[in-house]
PDB file of C-alpha atoms in Angstrom:
ATOM      1  CA  MET L 284      67.601 116.550  92.309  1.00  0.00           C
ATOM      2  CA  ILE L 285      65.997 116.112  95.746  1.00  0.00           C
ATOM      3  CA  VAL L 286      68.174 116.417  98.850  1.00  0.00           C
ATOM      4  CA  LYS L 287      66.679 114.625 101.843  1.00  0.00           C
ATOM      5  CA  THR L 288      66.094 116.128 105.295  1.00  0.00           C
ATOM      6  CA  PRO L 289      67.463 114.520 108.491  1.00  0.00           C
ATOM      7  CA  GLU L 290      63.937 113.332 109.307  1.00  0.00           C
ATOM      8  CA  GLU L 291      63.595 111.708 105.888  1.00  0.00           C
ATOM      9  CA  LEU L 292      67.011 110.074 106.192  1.00  0.00           C
ATOM     10  CA  ALA L 293      65.986 108.480 109.493  1.00  0.00           C
ATOM     11  CA  ILE L 294      62.907 106.976 107.824  1.00  0.00           C
ATOM     12  CA  LEU L 295      64.947 105.798 104.841  1.00  0.00           C
ATOM     13  CA  ARG L 296      67.477 104.122 107.139  1.00  0.00           C
ATOM     14  CA  GLU L 297      64.726 102.081 108.769  1.00  0.00           C
ATOM     15  CA  GLY L 298      63.102 101.332 105.417  1.00  0.00           C
ATOM     16  CA  GLY L 299      66.462 100.218 104.037  1.00  0.00           C
ATOM     17  CA  ARG L 300      67.037  97.832 106.943  1.00  0.00           C
ATOM     18  CA  ARG L 301      63.598  96.307 106.458  1.00  0.00           C
ATOM     19  CA  LEU L 302      64.109  95.935 102.732  1.00  0.00           C
ATOM     20  CA  ALA L 303      67.521  94.316 103.198  1.00  0.00           C
ATOM     21  CA  ARG L 304      65.946  91.746 105.518  1.00  0.00           C
ATOM     22  CA  HIS L 305      63.213  90.984 102.994  1.00  0.00           C
ATOM     23  CA  VAL L 306      65.686  90.533 100.154  1.00  0.00           C
ATOM     24  CA  ARG L 307      67.939  88.299 102.257  1.00  0.00           C
ATOM     25  CA  ILE L 308      65.005  86.037 103.155  1.00  0.00           C
ATOM     26  CA  LEU L 309      63.825  85.891  99.540  1.00  0.00           C
ATOM     27  CA  SER L 310      67.329  85.157  98.244  1.00  0.00           C
ATOM     28  CA  GLU L 311      67.663  82.272 100.725  1.00  0.00           C
ATOM     29  CA  MET L 312      64.465  80.828  99.225  1.00  0.00           C
ATOM     30  CA  VAL L 313      65.913  80.731  95.686  1.00  0.00           C
ATOM     31  CA  LYS L 314      66.293  76.990  95.073  1.00  0.00           C
ATOM     32  CA  PRO L 315      65.384  74.581  92.282  1.00  0.00           C
ATOM     33  CA  GLY L 316      61.635  73.963  92.251  1.00  0.00           C
ATOM     34  CA  VAL L 317      60.654  77.357  93.682  1.00  0.00           C
ATOM     35  CA  THR L 318      58.493  79.659  91.522  1.00  0.00           C
ATOM     36  CA  GLY L 319      58.342  83.404  91.141  1.00  0.00           C
ATOM     37  CA  ILE L 320      54.749  83.335  92.374  1.00  0.00           C
ATOM     38  CA  LEU L 321      55.852  81.720  95.651  1.00  0.00           C
ATOM     39  CA  LEU L 322      58.512  84.412  96.135  1.00  0.00           C
ATOM     40  CA  GLU L 323      56.004  87.142  95.287  1.00  0.00           C
ATOM     41  CA  ASN L 324      53.582  85.845  97.878  1.00  0.00           C
ATOM     42  CA  LYS L 325      56.319  85.747 100.522  1.00  0.00           C
ATOM     43  CA  ALA L 326      57.393  89.291  99.629  1.00  0.00           C
ATOM     44  CA  ARG L 327      53.835  90.579  99.981  1.00  0.00           C
ATOM     45  CA  GLU L 328      53.388  88.773 103.285  1.00  0.00           C
ATOM     46  CA  MET L 329      56.541  90.268 104.824  1.00  0.00           C
ATOM     47  CA  VAL L 330      55.775  93.813 103.720  1.00  0.00           C
ATOM     48  CA  SER L 331      52.187  93.576 104.915  1.00  0.00           C
ATOM     49  CA  MET L 332      53.305  92.300 108.332  1.00  0.00           C
ATOM     50  CA  ASP L 333      55.572  95.342 108.682  1.00  0.00           C
ATOM     51  CA  GLY L 334      52.754  97.737 107.767  1.00  0.00           C
ATOM     52  CA  ASP L 335      54.653  98.969 104.690  1.00  0.00           C
ATOM     53  CA  ILE L 336      53.711  99.199 101.002  1.00  0.00           C
ATOM     54  CA  LEU L 337      55.071  97.460  97.903  1.00  0.00           C
ATOM     55  CA  ALA L 338      56.940 100.082  95.889  1.00  0.00           C
ATOM     56  CA  PHE L 339      56.725  98.499  92.434  1.00  0.00           C
ATOM     57  CA  LYS L 340      53.142  97.182  92.432  1.00  0.00           C
ATOM     58  CA  ASP L 341      51.064  99.190  89.896  1.00  0.00           C
ATOM     59  CA  TYR L 342      54.021 101.518  89.234  1.00  0.00           C
ATOM     60  CA  GLY L 343      54.570 102.964  85.765  1.00  0.00           C
ATOM     61  CA  LYS L 344      52.840 102.678  82.401  1.00  0.00           C
ATOM     62  CA  PRO L 345      51.731 100.016  81.796  1.00  0.00           C
ATOM     63  CA  PRO L 346      51.233  99.419  85.544  1.00  0.00           C
ATOM     64  CA  PHE L 347      53.670  96.831  86.895  1.00  0.00           C
ATOM     65  CA  PRO L 348      51.594  93.854  88.081  1.00  0.00           C
ATOM     66  CA  SER L 349      53.974  92.604  90.757  1.00  0.00           C
ATOM     67  CA  GLY L 350      55.692  93.707  93.945  1.00  0.00           C
ATOM     68  CA  LEU L 351      58.863  91.749  93.156  1.00  0.00           C
ATOM     69  CA  CYS L 352      61.010  91.636  90.023  1.00  0.00           C
ATOM     70  CA  PHE L 353      62.159  88.052  89.387  1.00  0.00           C
ATOM     71  CA  SER L 354      64.507  87.939  86.409  1.00  0.00           C
ATOM     72  CA  VAL L 355      66.101  84.635  85.379  1.00  0.00           C
ATOM     73  CA  ASN L 356      69.109  83.850  83.160  1.00  0.00           C
ATOM     74  CA  ASP L 357      68.860  85.996  80.000  1.00  0.00           C
ATOM     75  CA  VAL L 358      66.243  88.324  81.566  1.00  0.00           C
ATOM     76  CA  ILE L 359      68.127  91.148  83.260  1.00  0.00           C
ATOM     77  CA  VAL L 360      65.389  93.249  84.936  1.00  0.00           C
ATOM     78  CA  HIS L 361      61.678  93.939  85.444  1.00  0.00           C
ATOM     79  CA  CYS L 362      60.152  90.476  85.069  1.00  0.00           C
ATOM     80  CA  PRO L 363      56.961  90.316  87.222  1.00  0.00           C
ATOM     81  CA  ALA L 364      57.309  87.556  89.818  1.00  0.00           C
ATOM     82  CA  SER L 365      53.517  87.306  90.151  1.00  0.00           C
ATOM     83  CA  GLU L 366      53.311  85.941  86.586  1.00  0.00           C
ATOM     84  CA  GLN L 367      56.097  83.345  86.825  1.00  0.00           C
ATOM     85  CA  ASP L 368      54.884  79.821  87.588  1.00  0.00           C
ATOM     86  CA  GLN L 369      57.802  78.056  85.895  1.00  0.00           C
ATOM     87  CA  PRO L 370      59.948  76.442  88.628  1.00  0.00           C
ATOM     88  CA  ILE L 371      63.539  77.556  89.051  1.00  0.00           C
ATOM     89  CA  GLU L 372      65.997  74.992  87.658  1.00  0.00           C
ATOM     90  CA  GLU L 373      69.372  73.874  88.952  1.00  0.00           C
ATOM     91  CA  GLY L 374      72.015  76.453  88.043  1.00  0.00           C
ATOM     92  CA  ASP L 375      69.594  79.233  87.061  1.00  0.00           C
ATOM     93  CA  VAL L 376      70.918  82.761  87.576  1.00  0.00           C
ATOM     94  CA  VAL L 377      68.168  84.610  89.444  1.00  0.00           C
ATOM     95  CA  CYS L 378      67.927  88.346  90.104  1.00  0.00           C
ATOM     96  CA  LEU L 379      65.565  89.625  92.794  1.00  0.00           C
ATOM     97  CA  ASP L 380      64.854  93.359  92.589  1.00  0.00           C
ATOM     98  CA  PHE L 381      62.561  94.701  95.302  1.00  0.00           C
ATOM     99  CA  GLY L 382      61.425  98.006  96.742  1.00  0.00           C
ATOM    100  CA  ILE L 383      59.234  99.149  99.613  1.00  0.00           C
ATOM    101  CA  GLN L 384      57.566 102.332 100.781  1.00  0.00           C
ATOM    102  CA  HIS L 385      58.085 102.889 104.506  1.00  0.00           C
ATOM    103  CA  LYS L 386      56.309 105.898 106.048  1.00  0.00           C
ATOM    104  CA  GLY L 387      55.952 107.432 102.593  1.00  0.00           C
ATOM    105  CA  LEU L 388      59.578 107.026 101.467  1.00  0.00           C
ATOM    106  CA  PHE L 389      61.083 104.494  99.059  1.00  0.00           C
ATOM    107  CA  THR L 390      64.159 102.261  99.089  1.00  0.00           C
ATOM    108  CA  ASP L 391      65.346  99.927  96.311  1.00  0.00           C
ATOM    109  CA  HIS L 392      67.597  96.837  96.473  1.00  0.00           C
ATOM    110  CA  ALA L 393      68.621  93.972  94.164  1.00  0.00           C
ATOM    111  CA  VAL L 394      70.758  90.851  94.393  1.00  0.00           C
ATOM    112  CA  THR L 395      71.582  88.042  91.989  1.00  0.00           C
ATOM    113  CA  VAL L 396      72.020  84.458  93.186  1.00  0.00           C
ATOM    114  CA  ILE L 397      72.601  81.102  91.514  1.00  0.00           C
ATOM    115  CA  ALA L 398      70.078  78.381  92.351  1.00  0.00           C
ATOM    116  CA  GLY L 399      71.754  75.202  93.547  1.00  0.00           C
ATOM    117  CA  THR L 400      74.926  74.182  91.726  1.00  0.00           C
ATOM    118  CA  PRO L 401      76.276  76.665  89.139  1.00  0.00           C
ATOM    119  CA  LYS L 402      76.268  75.410  85.553  1.00  0.00           C
ATOM    120  CA  ASN L 403      79.662  76.907  84.756  1.00  0.00           C
ATOM    121  CA  LYS L 404      82.388  79.205  86.042  1.00  0.00           C
ATOM    122  CA  ASP L 405      81.325  82.050  83.750  1.00  0.00           C
ATOM    123  CA  ASP L 406      77.999  82.354  85.567  1.00  0.00           C
ATOM    124  CA  GLU L 407      79.804  82.492  88.914  1.00  0.00           C
ATOM    125  CA  ARG L 408      82.246  85.065  87.580  1.00  0.00           C
ATOM    126  CA  LEU L 409      79.390  87.186  86.244  1.00  0.00           C
ATOM    127  CA  VAL L 410      77.528  87.240  89.558  1.00  0.00           C
ATOM    128  CA  ARG L 411      80.679  87.960  91.585  1.00  0.00           C
ATOM    129  CA  GLY L 412      81.663  90.652  89.108  1.00  0.00           C
ATOM    130  CA  THR L 413      78.372  92.488  89.398  1.00  0.00           C
ATOM    131  CA  PHE L 414      78.711  92.665  93.179  1.00  0.00           C
ATOM    132  CA  ALA L 415      82.323  93.845  92.809  1.00  0.00           C
ATOM    133  CA  ALA L 416      81.225  96.577  90.397  1.00  0.00           C
ATOM    134  CA  LEU L 417      78.522  97.679  92.825  1.00  0.00           C
ATOM    135  CA  LYS L 418      81.169  98.218  95.497  1.00  0.00           C
ATOM    136  CA  LEU L 419      83.344 100.182  93.076  1.00  0.00           C
ATOM    137  CA  GLY L 420      80.382 102.367  92.120  1.00  0.00           C
ATOM    138  CA  ILE L 421      79.419 102.989  95.730  1.00  0.00           C
ATOM    139  CA  ASP L 422      83.007 103.979  96.552  1.00  0.00           C
ATOM    140  CA  GLN L 423      82.600 106.894  94.130  1.00  0.00           C
ATOM    141  CA  ALA L 424      79.383 108.176  95.779  1.00  0.00           C
ATOM    142  CA  LYS L 425      81.128 111.066  97.545  1.00  0.00           C
ATOM    143  CA  VAL L 426      80.303 114.740  97.888  1.00  0.00           C
ATOM    144  CA  GLY L 427      81.894 116.594  94.991  1.00  0.00           C
ATOM    145  CA  ASN L 428      82.088 113.576  92.707  1.00  0.00           C
ATOM    146  CA  THR L 429      79.648 113.101  89.830  1.00  0.00           C
ATOM    147  CA  THR L 430      77.327 110.470  88.437  1.00  0.00           C
ATOM    148  CA  GLY L 431      79.913 110.059  85.685  1.00  0.00           C
ATOM    149  CA  ASP L 432      82.509 109.042  88.266  1.00  0.00           C
ATOM    150  CA  ILE L 433      80.204 106.235  89.406  1.00  0.00           C
ATOM    151  CA  GLY L 434      79.443 105.167  85.854  1.00  0.00           C
ATOM    152  CA  TYR L 435      83.107 105.248  84.850  1.00  0.00           C
ATOM    153  CA  ALA L 436      84.080 102.962  87.744  1.00  0.00           C
ATOM    154  CA  VAL L 437      81.405 100.429  86.766  1.00  0.00           C
ATOM    155  CA  GLU L 438      82.139 100.627  83.032  1.00  0.00           C
ATOM    156  CA  ARG L 439      85.892 100.292  83.482  1.00  0.00           C
ATOM    157  CA  TYR L 440      85.424  97.143  85.551  1.00  0.00           C
ATOM    158  CA  ALA L 441      82.982  95.666  83.028  1.00  0.00           C
ATOM    159  CA  LYS L 442      85.457  96.206  80.192  1.00  0.00           C
ATOM    160  CA  GLU L 443      88.353  94.777  82.211  1.00  0.00           C
ATOM    161  CA  GLN L 444      86.324  91.630  82.872  1.00  0.00           C
ATOM    162  CA  GLY L 445      84.862  91.358  79.377  1.00  0.00           C
ATOM    163  CA  PHE L 446      81.247  91.831  80.458  1.00  0.00           C
ATOM    164  CA  GLY L 447      78.575  93.491  78.357  1.00  0.00           C
ATOM    165  CA  PHE L 448      76.365  96.155  79.891  1.00  0.00           C
ATOM    166  CA  PRO L 449      73.148  97.829  78.704  1.00  0.00           C
ATOM    167  CA  ARG L 450      73.186 101.569  78.079  1.00  0.00           C
ATOM    168  CA  ASN L 451      69.416 102.084  78.178  1.00  0.00           C
ATOM    169  CA  LEU L 452      68.996 101.204  81.881  1.00  0.00           C
ATOM    170  CA  SER L 453      70.508 103.043  84.828  1.00  0.00           C
ATOM    171  CA  GLY L 454      70.480 103.749  88.519  1.00  0.00           C
ATOM    172  CA  HIS L 455      68.570 106.733  89.814  1.00  0.00           C
ATOM    173  CA  GLY L 456      67.666 109.016  92.643  1.00  0.00           C
ATOM    174  CA  VAL L 457      65.193 107.516  95.096  1.00  0.00           C
ATOM    175  CA  GLY L 458      63.304 108.465  98.246  1.00  0.00           C
ATOM    176  CA  ARG L 459      60.182 110.548  97.778  1.00  0.00           C
ATOM    177  CA  LYS L 460      59.508 108.629  94.564  1.00  0.00           C
ATOM    178  CA  VAL L 461      60.618 105.257  93.199  1.00  0.00           C
ATOM    179  CA  HIS L 462      62.606 107.053  90.505  1.00  0.00           C
ATOM    180  CA  GLU L 463      63.979 110.583  90.914  1.00  0.00           C
ATOM    181  CA  GLU L 464      66.748 112.620  89.368  1.00  0.00           C
ATOM    182  CA  PRO L 465      69.605 112.170  88.840  1.00  0.00           C
ATOM    183  CA  HIS L 466      70.097 109.273  86.446  1.00  0.00           C
ATOM    184  CA  VAL L 467      73.071 107.169  87.527  1.00  0.00           C
ATOM    185  CA  PRO L 468      74.300 105.305  84.409  1.00  0.00           C
ATOM    186  CA  ASN L 469      76.630 102.308  84.479  1.00  0.00           C
ATOM    187  CA  PHE L 470      79.003 104.083  82.111  1.00  0.00           C
ATOM    188  CA  GLY L 471      80.456 107.555  81.807  1.00  0.00           C
ATOM    189  CA  ALA L 472      83.484 109.797  81.916  1.00  0.00           C
ATOM    190  CA  PRO L 473      85.133 111.066  85.104  1.00  0.00           C
ATOM    191  CA  GLY L 474      83.689 114.421  86.111  1.00  0.00           C
ATOM    192  CA  SER L 475      80.697 114.154  83.776  1.00  0.00           C
ATOM    193  CA  GLY L 476      77.025 114.125  84.686  1.00  0.00           C
ATOM    194  CA  GLU L 477      75.405 115.527  87.822  1.00  0.00           C
ATOM    195  CA  LYS L 478      77.397 116.702  90.833  1.00  0.00           C
ATOM    196  CA  LEU L 479      76.801 114.620  93.982  1.00  0.00           C
ATOM    197  CA  VAL L 480      75.786 116.688  96.994  1.00  0.00           C
ATOM    198  CA  GLU L 481      75.408 115.932 100.694  1.00  0.00           C
ATOM    199  CA  ASN L 482      72.239 114.000 101.672  1.00  0.00           C
ATOM    200  CA  LEU L 483      71.438 113.013  98.108  1.00  0.00           C
ATOM    201  CA  VAL L 484      69.958 109.489  98.050  1.00  0.00           C
ATOM    202  CA  ILE L 485      70.634 107.347  94.986  1.00  0.00           C
ATOM    203  CA  ALA L 486      70.196 103.748  93.845  1.00  0.00           C
ATOM    204  CA  ILE L 487      73.375 102.403  92.236  1.00  0.00           C
ATOM    205  CA  GLU L 488      72.727  99.280  90.162  1.00  0.00           C
ATOM    206  CA  PRO L 489      75.283  97.633  87.867  1.00  0.00           C
ATOM    207  CA  MET L 490      73.832  95.258  85.265  1.00  0.00           C
ATOM    208  CA  PHE L 491      76.185  92.953  83.363  1.00  0.00           C
ATOM    209  CA  THR L 492      75.845  90.269  80.709  1.00  0.00           C
ATOM    210  CA  LEU L 493      78.094  87.555  79.314  1.00  0.00           C
ATOM    211  CA  GLY L 494      77.257  88.812  75.831  1.00  0.00           C
ATOM    212  CA  SER L 495      76.924  92.164  74.090  1.00  0.00           C
ATOM    213  CA  GLY L 496      74.533  93.837  76.550  1.00  0.00           C
ATOM    214  CA  ASP L 497      71.981  94.619  73.817  1.00  0.00           C
ATOM    215  CA  LEU L 498      68.436  94.125  75.112  1.00  0.00           C
ATOM    216  CA  LYS L 499      64.866  93.682  73.903  1.00  0.00           C
ATOM    217  CA  VAL L 500      61.562  94.011  75.746  1.00  0.00           C
ATOM    218  CA  ASP L 501      59.459  90.860  76.096  1.00  0.00           C
ATOM    219  CA  LYS L 502      55.856  90.695  74.991  1.00  0.00           C
ATOM    220  CA  ASP L 503      54.784  91.237  78.629  1.00  0.00           C
ATOM    221  CA  GLY L 504      55.868  94.867  78.140  1.00  0.00           C
ATOM    222  CA  HIS L 505      58.102  94.816  81.230  1.00  0.00           C
ATOM    223  CA  SER L 506      60.903  92.251  81.059  1.00  0.00           C
ATOM    224  CA  TYR L 507      64.238  93.182  79.477  1.00  0.00           C
ATOM    225  CA  ARG L 508      66.002  90.213  77.870  1.00  0.00           C
ATOM    226  CA  THR L 509      69.383  89.947  76.113  1.00  0.00           C
ATOM    227  CA  LYS L 510      69.100  89.773  72.339  1.00  0.00           C
ATOM    228  CA  ASP L 511      71.849  87.169  72.149  1.00  0.00           C
ATOM    229  CA  GLY L 512      70.435  84.971  74.929  1.00  0.00           C
ATOM    230  CA  SER L 513      73.428  85.511  77.190  1.00  0.00           C
ATOM    231  CA  ARG L 514      73.225  85.250  80.980  1.00  0.00           C
ATOM    232  CA  THR L 515      72.763  88.383  83.073  1.00  0.00           C
ATOM    233  CA  ALA L 516      73.283  89.671  86.607  1.00  0.00           C
ATOM    234  CA  HIS L 517      72.112  92.777  88.472  1.00  0.00           C
ATOM    235  CA  THR L 518      72.883  94.178  91.912  1.00  0.00           C
ATOM    236  CA  GLU L 519      71.653  97.341  93.641  1.00  0.00           C
ATOM    237  CA  HIS L 520      71.929  99.301  96.865  1.00  0.00           C
ATOM    238  CA  THR L 521      70.245 102.503  98.007  1.00  0.00           C
ATOM    239  CA  VAL L 522      72.968 104.885  99.214  1.00  0.00           C
ATOM    240  CA  ILE L 523      73.166 108.259 100.972  1.00  0.00           C
ATOM    241  CA  VAL L 524      75.915 110.615  99.835  1.00  0.00           C
ATOM    242  CA  THR L 525      77.207 111.940 103.176  1.00  0.00           C
ATOM    243  CA  ALA L 526      79.992 114.311 104.211  1.00  0.00           C
ATOM    244  CA  ASN L 527      81.857 111.233 105.506  1.00  0.00           C
ATOM    245  CA  GLY L 528      81.401 109.170 102.363  1.00  0.00           C
ATOM    246  CA  PRO L 529      78.711 106.811 101.049  1.00  0.00           C
ATOM    247  CA  GLU L 530      76.292 105.177 103.501  1.00  0.00           C
ATOM    248  CA  ILE L 531      74.522 102.029 102.317  1.00  0.00           C
ATOM    249  CA  LEU L 532      70.900 102.006 103.482  1.00  0.00           C
ATOM    250  CA  THR L 533      69.874  98.586 102.195  1.00  0.00           C
ATOM    251  CA  LYS L 534      71.774  96.431 104.651  1.00  0.00           C
ATOM    252  CA  GLU L 535      70.781  94.809 107.923  1.00  0.00           C
TER     253      GLU L 535
END
C-alpha cells in the first residue's frame, strides 16, 4: 500500500482535473455513427496537447493496444477503442474508461453513457444505478474504514436493485502505477480487507450487469463480456482518502 506525499497529491489533483475534462469531452461525442477509433484518436490528441502520456497504451501482458477502453453493451471493460470501427448504434450502452500519466503519476476514470435514445428503461436504470453505487462506495472511503466497507456498500446496492456484478474485477490503488495495492472489490463484509489510511489514493469502480455478472474474455485477449449477453455499466473515480473524508480527483 503506497501512501502519497503532499507533492504527489498536488500532481494527482491536476492530473485528475485533466482526465475528467478528457472523459467529459469524449462522453459528449458518444452518438450513433461514431466509432471507437474516432474516440481513440480524439483521446490521443487531447493528451498529447497537454504534454501528458496515455496510461493504458502498451500496459500489461499482452500489451494493451489502445489508450482508451471503449466497451459497448455486453462488454463491461477493457475493449480497445483503437480496434473498434463498428459505428455506435442508437441506444447502445457505452463505457469509456480512460487513464493518463501526468508528471509521472496516474489517474483513472470511467463513465457509462447511452447513445441517443435508450432502448428500454432497464438500460437507464442500470446506468443510473452504477453511478449511484459509485457514490455509495466513495462515501465509505474514510480513514479507519476498510476496502470491505466500500465493497459491502456497492454489493448491498447491487443486490437491492437486482443487478449482477463480476467478482473477478475490482478497483485498486493508483498513483505511482496504473494498478497498486490495495484491491478494492465491489463486494465484501464490513470491516474486512485492507484498512484505509490518510493520503491513500484508490480507484473505486462499480461494474453492474442486468444478468448474472459471469464474464468471459473475448478472443482479443482484453475485452470482458457477459456470458449471458446481458447489458453492462461501469463507473470509476480516483479518490484520496483524507482526514476530512474522501476527495474525488477525477472531476473538473
